[in-house]
Structures are given as C-alpha cells and as structure tokens.
mmCIF file of C-alpha atoms in Angstrom:
data_model
loop_
_atom_site.group_PDB
_atom_site.id
_atom_site.type_symbol
_atom_site.label_atom_id
_atom_site.label_comp_id
_atom_site.label_asym_id
_atom_site.label_seq_id
_atom_site.Cartn_x
_atom_site.Cartn_y
_atom_site.Cartn_z
ATOM 1 C CA ILE A 734 84.993 103.256 116.097
ATOM 2 C CA ALA A 735 84.421 106.942 116.754
ATOM 3 C CA GLY A 736 87.541 108.344 115.057
ATOM 4 C CA ILE A 737 87.890 111.848 116.407
ATOM 5 C CA THR A 738 85.431 113.501 118.713
ATOM 6 C CA GLN A 739 85.288 117.150 119.694
ATOM 7 C CA ALA A 740 83.410 118.911 122.448
ATOM 8 C CA PRO A 741 81.507 121.081 122.719
ATOM 9 C CA THR A 742 79.746 121.157 119.350
ATOM 10 C CA SER A 743 79.175 124.855 119.745
ATOM 11 C CA GLN A 744 79.696 127.494 122.380
ATOM 12 C CA ILE A 745 78.945 131.151 122.931
ATOM 13 C CA LEU A 746 81.502 132.739 125.195
ATOM 14 C CA ALA A 747 81.929 136.147 126.766
ATOM 15 C CA ALA A 748 85.138 137.959 125.939
ATOM 16 C CA GLY A 749 87.783 137.518 128.597
ATOM 17 C CA ARG A 750 86.588 134.075 129.647
ATOM 18 C CA ARG A 751 88.787 130.994 129.574
ATOM 19 C CA MET A 752 87.673 128.104 127.376
ATOM 20 C CA THR A 753 89.019 124.631 126.625
ATOM 21 C CA LEU A 754 88.024 122.805 123.482
ATOM 22 C CA ARG A 755 88.357 119.059 123.808
ATOM 23 C CA CYS A 756 89.586 116.617 121.205
ATOM 24 C CA THR A 757 89.924 112.843 121.544
ATOM 25 C CA GLN A 758 90.940 110.252 118.956
ATOM 26 C CA ASP A 759 90.826 106.470 119.165
ATOM 27 C CA MET A 760 92.953 105.670 116.117
ATOM 28 C CA ARG A 761 96.269 105.675 118.030
ATOM 29 C CA HIS A 762 97.612 108.313 115.674
ATOM 30 C CA ASN A 763 100.825 109.919 116.827
ATOM 31 C CA ALA A 764 100.219 113.379 115.368
ATOM 32 C CA MET A 765 97.368 115.735 116.198
ATOM 33 C CA TYR A 766 96.484 119.226 115.031
ATOM 34 C CA TRP A 767 94.218 122.146 115.744
ATOM 35 C CA TYR A 768 92.931 124.356 112.933
ATOM 36 C CA ARG A 769 90.613 127.288 112.733
ATOM 37 C CA GLN A 770 88.543 127.907 109.635
ATOM 38 C CA ASP A 771 87.243 131.351 108.762
ATOM 39 C CA LEU A 772 85.353 132.413 105.672
ATOM 40 C CA GLY A 773 87.761 133.379 102.910
ATOM 41 C CA LEU A 774 90.830 132.313 104.857
ATOM 42 C CA GLY A 775 90.614 128.555 104.661
ATOM 43 C CA LEU A 776 92.087 126.240 107.271
ATOM 44 C CA ARG A 777 94.883 127.704 109.371
ATOM 45 C CA LEU A 778 97.034 125.627 111.691
ATOM 46 C CA ILE A 779 97.027 126.815 115.297
ATOM 47 C CA HIS A 780 99.125 124.190 117.106
ATOM 48 C CA TYR A 781 100.248 120.664 116.439
ATOM 49 C CA SER A 782 101.718 117.712 118.272
ATOM 50 C CA ASN A 783 103.903 115.131 116.576
ATOM 51 C CA THR A 784 103.687 112.728 119.486
ATOM 52 C CA ALA A 785 102.531 112.590 123.094
ATOM 53 C CA GLY A 786 104.537 114.961 125.252
ATOM 54 C CA THR A 787 105.499 117.367 122.443
ATOM 55 C CA THR A 788 103.713 120.348 120.923
ATOM 56 C CA GLY A 789 104.557 123.048 118.408
ATOM 57 C CA LYS A 790 103.214 126.305 117.075
ATOM 58 C CA GLY A 791 101.471 126.563 113.766
ATOM 59 C CA GLU A 792 100.591 129.558 111.643
ATOM 60 C CA VAL A 793 98.286 131.355 114.120
ATOM 61 C CA PRO A 794 99.210 130.284 117.679
ATOM 62 C CA ASP A 795 98.742 133.567 119.562
ATOM 63 C CA GLY A 796 96.061 133.434 122.226
ATOM 64 C CA TYR A 797 95.939 129.623 122.233
ATOM 65 C CA SER A 798 97.727 126.895 124.138
ATOM 66 C CA VAL A 799 97.706 123.118 123.897
ATOM 67 C CA SER A 800 98.906 120.114 125.832
ATOM 68 C CA ARG A 801 99.457 116.484 124.881
ATOM 69 C CA ALA A 802 99.597 114.384 128.015
ATOM 70 C CA ASN A 803 98.716 111.167 126.185
ATOM 71 C CA THR A 804 98.185 109.839 122.671
ATOM 72 C CA ASP A 805 94.434 110.228 122.596
ATOM 73 C CA ASP A 806 93.735 113.734 123.892
ATOM 74 C CA PHE A 807 94.747 117.130 122.571
ATOM 75 C CA PRO A 808 92.859 119.987 124.271
ATOM 76 C CA LEU A 809 93.032 123.560 123.010
ATOM 77 C CA THR A 810 92.750 126.372 125.548
ATOM 78 C CA LEU A 811 91.859 130.000 125.003
ATOM 79 C CA ALA A 812 93.187 131.712 128.108
ATOM 80 C CA SER A 813 91.227 134.928 127.640
ATOM 81 C CA ALA A 814 88.888 134.809 124.667
ATOM 82 C CA VAL A 815 88.597 137.736 122.252
ATOM 83 C CA PRO A 816 85.992 138.308 119.527
ATOM 84 C CA SER A 817 88.561 137.650 116.781
ATOM 85 C CA GLN A 818 88.703 134.064 118.016
ATOM 86 C CA THR A 819 85.160 133.530 116.791
ATOM 87 C CA SER A 820 85.619 130.694 114.334
ATOM 88 C CA VAL A 821 85.066 127.034 113.607
ATOM 89 C CA TYR A 822 87.760 124.923 115.216
ATOM 90 C CA PHE A 823 88.734 121.543 113.819
ATOM 91 C CA CYS A 824 90.917 118.959 115.454
ATOM 92 C CA ALA A 825 92.694 116.429 113.230
ATOM 93 C CA SER A 826 95.055 113.501 113.562
ATOM 94 C CA SER A 827 97.410 111.529 111.346
ATOM 95 C CA ASP A 828 100.053 108.844 111.409
ATOM 96 C CA SER A 829 103.591 110.082 111.819
ATOM 97 C CA THR A 830 104.487 110.239 108.165
ATOM 98 C CA PRO A 831 103.138 112.993 105.894
ATOM 99 C CA ALA A 832 99.851 111.183 105.754
ATOM 100 C CA PRO A 833 96.227 112.180 105.317
ATOM 101 C CA GLN A 834 94.752 113.936 108.287
ATOM 102 C CA TYR A 835 91.391 112.903 109.666
ATOM 103 C CA PHE A 836 89.187 115.605 111.110
ATOM 104 C CA GLY A 837 86.774 115.821 113.969
ATOM 105 C CA PRO A 838 83.309 117.351 113.462
ATOM 106 C CA GLY A 839 84.392 120.779 114.651
ATOM 107 C CA THR A 840 83.458 123.244 117.378
ATOM 108 C CA ARG A 841 81.685 126.474 116.468
ATOM 109 C CA LEU A 842 82.857 129.134 118.880
ATOM 110 C CA THR A 843 81.383 132.603 119.146
ATOM 111 C CA VAL A 844 83.090 135.146 121.383
ATOM 112 C CA LEU A 845 80.992 138.169 122.240
ATOM 113 C CA ARG B 1069 103.207 133.052 96.455
ATOM 114 C CA LYS B 1070 100.774 130.997 98.516
ATOM 115 C CA GLU B 1071 101.721 127.393 99.233
ATOM 116 C CA VAL B 1072 98.622 125.983 97.574
ATOM 117 C CA GLU B 1073 96.398 127.905 95.203
ATOM 118 C CA GLN B 1074 93.014 127.000 93.839
ATOM 119 C CA ASP B 1075 90.373 128.755 91.802
ATOM 120 C CA PRO B 1076 87.612 129.380 94.359
ATOM 121 C CA GLY B 1077 84.871 129.019 91.755
ATOM 122 C CA PRO B 1078 82.003 128.510 92.076
ATOM 123 C CA PHE B 1079 81.747 125.956 89.332
ATOM 124 C CA ASN B 1080 78.105 125.496 88.400
ATOM 125 C CA VAL B 1081 77.557 122.398 86.271
ATOM 126 C CA PRO B 1082 74.517 120.351 85.258
ATOM 127 C CA GLU B 1083 74.048 116.790 86.401
ATOM 128 C CA GLY B 1084 75.987 114.380 84.241
ATOM 129 C CA ALA B 1085 78.639 116.899 83.257
ATOM 130 C CA THR B 1086 82.364 116.404 83.596
ATOM 131 C CA VAL B 1087 84.203 119.011 85.631
ATOM 132 C CA ALA B 1088 87.881 119.488 86.377
ATOM 133 C CA PHE B 1089 89.669 121.435 89.073
ATOM 134 C CA ASN B 1090 93.313 122.398 89.085
ATOM 135 C CA CYS B 1091 95.544 123.355 91.940
ATOM 136 C CA THR B 1092 99.114 124.655 91.989
ATOM 137 C CA TYR B 1093 101.649 124.295 94.773
ATOM 138 C CA SER B 1094 104.845 126.177 95.473
ATOM 139 C CA ASN B 1095 107.033 123.693 97.358
ATOM 140 C CA SER B 1096 108.854 121.574 94.793
ATOM 141 C CA ALA B 1097 109.953 119.206 97.586
ATOM 142 C CA SER B 1098 106.378 118.204 98.386
ATOM 143 C CA GLN B 1099 105.833 114.460 98.276
ATOM 144 C CA SER B 1100 102.246 113.881 99.374
ATOM 145 C CA PHE B 1101 99.123 115.177 97.696
ATOM 146 C CA PHE B 1102 95.466 114.796 98.519
ATOM 147 C CA TRP B 1103 92.010 115.983 97.597
ATOM 148 C CA TYR B 1104 89.548 116.575 100.405
ATOM 149 C CA ARG B 1105 85.848 117.281 100.201
ATOM 150 C CA GLN B 1106 84.092 119.640 102.599
ATOM 151 C CA ASP B 1107 80.348 119.972 102.835
ATOM 152 C CA CYS B 1108 78.812 123.126 104.216
ATOM 153 C CA ARG B 1109 79.355 123.439 107.966
ATOM 154 C CA LYS B 1110 81.031 120.035 108.130
ATOM 155 C CA GLU B 1111 84.576 118.808 108.580
ATOM 156 C CA PRO B 1112 86.913 118.179 105.624
ATOM 157 C CA LYS B 1113 86.967 114.534 104.575
ATOM 158 C CA LEU B 1114 89.613 112.762 102.569
ATOM 159 C CA LEU B 1115 88.402 112.155 99.029
ATOM 160 C CA MET B 1116 91.527 110.585 97.593
ATOM 161 C CA SER B 1117 95.272 110.609 97.650
ATOM 162 C CA VAL B 1118 97.093 111.643 94.480
ATOM 163 C CA TYR B 1119 99.828 109.385 93.193
ATOM 164 C CA SER B 1120 102.580 110.197 90.731
ATOM 165 C CA SER B 1121 101.138 107.933 88.072
ATOM 166 C CA GLY B 1122 97.637 109.322 88.494
ATOM 167 C CA ASN B 1123 94.829 107.388 90.061
ATOM 168 C CA GLU B 1124 91.143 106.803 89.702
ATOM 169 C CA ASP B 1125 88.389 106.058 92.178
ATOM 170 C CA GLY B 1126 85.085 105.488 90.470
ATOM 171 C CA ARG B 1127 84.052 108.750 88.820
ATOM 172 C CA PHE B 1128 87.006 110.632 90.269
ATOM 173 C CA THR B 1129 90.428 110.866 88.650
ATOM 174 C CA ALA B 1130 93.416 112.639 90.161
ATOM 175 C CA GLN B 1131 96.547 113.634 88.295
ATOM 176 C CA LEU B 1132 99.875 115.029 89.417
ATOM 177 C CA ASN B 1133 102.251 117.060 87.269
ATOM 178 C CA ARG B 1134 105.463 117.534 89.221
ATOM 179 C CA ALA B 1135 107.219 119.505 86.510
ATOM 180 C CA SER B 1136 104.527 122.168 86.503
ATOM 181 C CA GLN B 1137 103.663 121.689 90.174
ATOM 182 C CA TYR B 1138 99.987 121.201 89.752
ATOM 183 C CA ILE B 1139 97.368 118.663 90.714
ATOM 184 C CA SER B 1140 94.042 118.078 89.070
ATOM 185 C CA LEU B 1141 90.774 116.423 89.998
ATOM 186 C CA LEU B 1142 88.346 115.273 87.330
ATOM 187 C CA ILE B 1143 84.776 114.353 88.198
ATOM 188 C CA ARG B 1144 82.816 112.492 85.549
ATOM 189 C CA ASP B 1145 79.040 112.115 85.397
ATOM 190 C CA SER B 1146 78.479 114.703 88.137
ATOM 191 C CA LYS B 1147 75.818 113.973 90.715
ATOM 192 C CA LEU B 1148 73.836 116.420 92.814
ATOM 193 C CA SER B 1149 75.572 114.915 95.826
ATOM 194 C CA ASP B 1150 78.954 116.017 94.458
ATOM 195 C CA SER B 1151 78.068 119.604 95.368
ATOM 196 C CA ALA B 1152 80.669 120.610 97.934
ATOM 197 C CA THR B 1153 83.950 122.446 98.334
ATOM 198 C CA TYR B 1154 87.023 120.542 97.166
ATOM 199 C CA LEU B 1155 90.283 121.221 98.965
ATOM 200 C CA CYS B 1156 93.660 120.615 97.399
ATOM 201 C CA VAL B 1157 96.175 119.510 100.025
ATOM 202 C CA VAL B 1158 99.947 119.237 99.783
ATOM 203 C CA ASN B 1159 102.409 118.208 102.448
ATOM 204 C CA GLY B 1160 104.572 121.020 103.704
ATOM 205 C CA SER B 1161 108.063 120.936 105.074
ATOM 206 C CA SER B 1162 109.644 117.876 106.666
ATOM 207 C CA ALA B 1163 108.785 116.666 110.139
ATOM 208 C CA ASN B 1164 111.830 118.509 111.417
ATOM 209 C CA SER B 1165 110.368 121.838 110.470
ATOM 210 C CA ASN B 1166 108.356 124.013 112.793
ATOM 211 C CA SER B 1167 105.035 122.739 111.535
ATOM 212 C CA GLY B 1168 105.142 119.063 112.324
ATOM 213 C CA TYR B 1169 103.887 116.712 109.674
ATOM 214 C CA ALA B 1170 102.350 119.747 108.087
ATOM 215 C CA LEU B 1171 99.776 119.681 105.340
ATOM 216 C CA ASN B 1172 99.050 122.842 103.431
ATOM 217 C CA PHE B 1173 95.409 123.255 102.519
ATOM 218 C CA GLY B 1174 94.143 125.270 99.609
ATOM 219 C CA LYS B 1175 91.138 127.475 100.286
ATOM 220 C CA GLY B 1176 88.972 125.204 98.178
ATOM 221 C CA THR B 1177 86.974 125.202 94.974
ATOM 222 C CA SER B 1178 83.219 125.333 95.275
ATOM 223 C CA LEU B 1179 81.185 123.000 93.062
ATOM 224 C CA LEU B 1180 77.438 123.208 92.584
ATOM 225 C CA VAL B 1181 75.789 120.496 90.519
ATOM 226 C CA THR B 1182 72.329 121.485 89.348
ATOM 227 C CA PRO B 1183 69.429 119.324 88.131
#
C-alpha cells in the first residue's frame, strides 16, 4: 500500500513556466488537500477537494489551480510560476469527516 | 488571534527527560484534535489523536482542556529519535465552510533531545 505519492520529488523551474504537481492516493479517501510549507509560516492550505468533481479555495489559492476528475488524483497546476511560489508542496488526504490527514512525501519546488 | 498557537521552542532536553508542549486554539466549536510529528525535510505524520478524556500511547500522553482551549503533549523518557517538530492540529470550521474538512495546523514546536 503506497498511501499518497507525489511527483516530482523536486523541481527547478524558470519563472513564467507552467508546472503540474501530481498527487495520487490509494486509500479511497474522499477529501484531498494541497498545502505549501515555508519557513516560519507553517503549513498553508492552497486548495482542497471534499469529493471527486468538487474543489475549493484555501488560504493561499492565487496562482494555483486544481482539478479532481476522480477519487485518486488531485493535480496542482501553477499556470505561470513566480519566485514566490518557491516552497515545499504537500498533498494530503482524509476521510470525509474531520479526520486526520495523511500526507505525501512532498515536492520541493524552486522557481528562478 | 491565530487559530492554533504553539511555542516554537526549541526545547532542548537530555535523553530520559520528560518534556511537555502546550497549544492553544481559538475556535471553541472545534471537535477534533491531533498531534503530528514532522522530521526535517519530511512530511508531517500523525502522532496521535487527542480525546476529551485524555489518552496515552506508550511514552506519549495527550490531554485536552476544552474550558481553556488548550491541548498538551507529554513525552516521557525522551529518546534521541524523538527529536523533531511537533505540530498541534485542530479541526476548523464545518464541512460546509469554505475550507472543506479543514484542519488548522500550528507552526510547530521544535524538540531536540541530546545525549
């Protein structure tokens, strides 16, 4: 059982480029989340999805988009990357109730 | 006031010591509470849920005080491997809010256990 996988593990990206971070879970969890973690700021919610076919904005959604075509996958897209999007990105999933979230290993993204 | 507040530390303790972390939360309607552990450059991992009556898992004890809106984590007989950042986590608004089944994460308390 893999749990949650993320790809790529790390990426260096030129500013202005488009980038999609991938996230897949095999736990059949309904809810999925994307966070960014920056030093001193903790985990901040970017977007979430309560169930396949629905998405919502979190605390810091600007510059990011998501889709949830099925239960397992929840990709995060940066349409035109900027240096302030340099961060570690974590995907997480949980059952529908306010339940513990389980995190993927993260993607380290550097935008130059 | 931030949703979840923690002392960032660092807490430096010798092996074998007992250490306690506290965390306060602002939403009195919160119903779910957790402690997560995060190692450097790794993902957060669930350490334990926190129940109203308090709960214990080996050397770890979690307590909840709803009246004062704080949560605590006690680690007994600290090991070198306990060195990590401990995140206090509280559920946010209901699922009908604009944050889904939101969890609010504290920024974490850093623990360093020394030989």
